[in-house]
XYZ file of C-alpha atoms in Angstrom:
189
model
C 77.245 16.335 17.901
C 80.477 16.069 19.846
C 81.237 19.282 21.801
C 84.820 19.289 20.450
C 83.509 19.467 16.876
C 81.433 22.534 17.712
C 84.546 24.497 18.685
C 86.225 24.139 15.282
C 84.716 25.021 11.958
C 84.569 22.458 9.219
C 87.327 24.303 7.345
C 89.582 24.200 10.472
C 88.979 20.468 10.939
C 89.825 19.737 7.279
C 92.956 21.885 7.446
C 94.128 20.205 10.674
C 93.500 16.731 9.258
C 95.402 17.589 6.097
C 98.347 18.909 8.091
C 98.491 15.721 10.166
C 98.443 13.561 7.036
C 101.217 15.632 5.494
C 103.444 15.230 8.554
C 102.865 11.478 8.650
C 103.604 11.160 4.918
C 106.810 13.211 5.176
C 108.008 11.237 8.197
C 107.446 7.958 6.364
C 109.168 9.263 3.215
C 112.128 10.479 5.275
C 112.520 7.121 6.970
C 112.394 5.267 3.645
C 114.844 7.717 2.069
C 117.251 7.420 4.976
C 117.156 3.638 4.849
C 117.588 3.540 1.078
C 120.662 5.764 1.158
C 122.315 4.215 4.214
C 125.102 1.731 3.591
C 124.295 -1.853 4.433
C 124.806 -2.310 8.145
C 126.977 -5.149 9.218
C 125.440 -7.187 11.984
C 127.036 -6.581 15.360
C 128.821 -9.599 16.675
C 128.494 -10.310 20.351
C 131.683 -11.007 22.185
C 132.358 -11.908 25.735
C 134.860 -10.286 28.000
C 136.826 -12.133 30.613
C 136.676 -10.359 33.957
C 139.936 -9.817 35.738
C 140.493 -11.999 38.784
C 140.309 -8.965 41.084
C 136.829 -8.135 39.702
C 135.207 -11.356 40.895
C 134.518 -13.152 44.125
C 133.676 -16.694 45.017
C 130.959 -17.416 47.520
C 129.915 -20.542 49.315
C 126.321 -21.710 49.138
C 124.419 -24.395 50.988
C 123.452 -27.231 48.646
C 119.817 -28.198 48.253
C 120.643 -31.570 49.834
C 122.181 -29.892 52.885
C 119.261 -27.443 53.110
C 116.778 -30.312 52.974
C 118.740 -32.251 55.594
C 118.777 -29.196 57.887
C 115.052 -28.557 57.456
C 114.215 -32.188 58.148
C 116.468 -32.255 61.238
C 114.733 -29.156 62.632
C 111.292 -30.625 61.910
C 112.291 -33.952 63.507
C 113.527 -32.153 66.642
C 110.186 -30.341 66.923
C 108.166 -33.526 66.369
C 110.106 -35.286 69.156
C 108.689 -32.648 71.495
C 105.211 -32.823 69.934
C 105.477 -29.340 68.439
C 103.781 -28.409 65.184
C 106.083 -26.085 63.304
C 107.176 -24.910 59.906
C 110.861 -24.830 58.977
C 112.361 -22.625 56.261
C 115.913 -22.568 54.935
C 117.061 -19.590 52.870
C 120.302 -19.033 50.969
C 122.801 -16.228 51.521
C 120.644 -13.865 49.464
C 117.498 -14.658 51.431
C 115.925 -16.793 48.700
C 113.974 -19.748 50.033
C 115.632 -23.096 49.358
C 113.355 -25.406 51.354
C 110.216 -25.005 53.434
C 108.697 -27.894 55.348
C 105.352 -27.350 57.016
C 104.833 -29.936 59.716
C 101.493 -31.658 60.223
C 99.168 -29.319 62.090
C 101.415 -26.239 61.881
C 99.459 -22.990 61.873
C 99.057 -21.002 58.656
C 101.000 -18.041 60.046
C 104.036 -20.236 60.711
C 104.982 -20.511 57.023
C 105.746 -16.827 56.451
C 107.135 -16.385 59.969
C 109.672 -19.184 59.458
C 110.850 -17.685 56.163
C 111.167 -14.203 57.662
C 113.087 -15.500 60.684
C 115.504 -17.371 58.382
C 115.943 -14.246 56.230
C 116.607 -12.104 59.303
C 119.168 -14.552 60.726
C 121.192 -14.774 57.505
C 120.945 -11.030 56.868
C 122.581 -10.147 60.196
C 124.535 -13.388 60.709
C 123.079 -13.749 64.184
C 120.337 -15.714 65.930
C 117.091 -13.769 65.864
C 116.837 -13.951 69.665
C 119.959 -11.750 69.854
C 118.595 -9.437 67.200
C 115.311 -9.065 69.095
C 117.336 -7.719 72.024
C 118.948 -5.128 69.723
C 115.533 -3.609 69.051
C 115.790 -1.861 72.423
C 118.658 0.272 71.070
C 117.454 0.467 67.461
C 113.657 0.053 67.290
C 113.572 0.983 63.585
C 115.244 -2.322 62.676
C 111.823 -3.961 62.761
C 110.732 -1.743 59.859
C 113.115 -3.394 57.387
C 110.980 -5.327 54.861
C 111.023 -9.107 55.101
C 112.482 -9.262 58.601
C 111.030 -10.692 61.784
C 112.791 -10.018 65.046
C 111.428 -12.927 67.069
C 113.484 -15.837 68.369
C 113.527 -18.838 66.069
C 116.072 -18.066 63.353
C 119.743 -19.052 63.222
C 122.415 -18.478 60.588
C 124.507 -21.200 58.989
C 128.076 -20.087 58.378
C 131.162 -21.192 56.491
C 134.379 -19.509 57.542
C 132.383 -17.124 59.762
C 130.458 -15.856 56.736
C 126.705 -16.474 56.570
C 125.701 -18.874 53.801
C 122.128 -19.690 54.865
C 119.495 -19.077 57.499
C 117.133 -21.514 59.184
C 113.877 -20.274 60.621
C 111.326 -22.165 62.685
C 107.890 -20.917 63.699
C 104.866 -22.427 65.364
C 106.072 -23.626 68.764
C 104.568 -21.878 71.788
C 107.806 -19.927 72.378
C 110.601 -18.457 70.344
C 113.061 -20.264 72.591
C 111.695 -23.603 71.367
C 111.616 -22.410 67.748
C 115.263 -21.402 67.995
C 116.209 -24.694 69.671
C 114.739 -26.578 66.694
C 116.403 -24.235 64.176
C 119.736 -24.822 65.904
C 119.190 -28.585 65.597
C 118.841 -28.045 61.848
C 122.001 -25.951 61.676
C 123.907 -28.527 63.717
C 122.950 -31.264 61.236
C 124.800 -29.416 58.482
C 127.937 -29.119 60.623
C 128.290 -32.886 60.968
């Protein structure tokens, strides 16, 4: 026998069960009564509201064609120097638009390229400059999704960041950043 059943007498169990049934029955009756006496509800009609001009902003975004062109230009620059890299292009919000993994690029290069691109667009600065800032603010490296290694550059329009290009896989961050800059330059043409 279940130890819980031993604690209550049969009379107590029957009384408790009856009380539970009564509460359930009354709740159901109350809900039916309330619905029967309520006036017929008219369906709510959804409307839209036009936002005032001062409540909105327009932002510039890199097109998928431009992002693809930039990624391919960075990959081509790396291949000319026999480097096996991955290139990532992210939008202003850090969402990946394009990632190209070159032949023979290491598995770690994929995530590194995306994180470098995200870091560059987030701070609107090349990641080599941001890596230098770690000396004054070492906690920057703790921000999720960032990677403070050379190899990421922002793409701007009117001095505002609209995308980031990250390259990873070359033997140095200086080379990674050189290839990322080649990608950014292709968009400027």
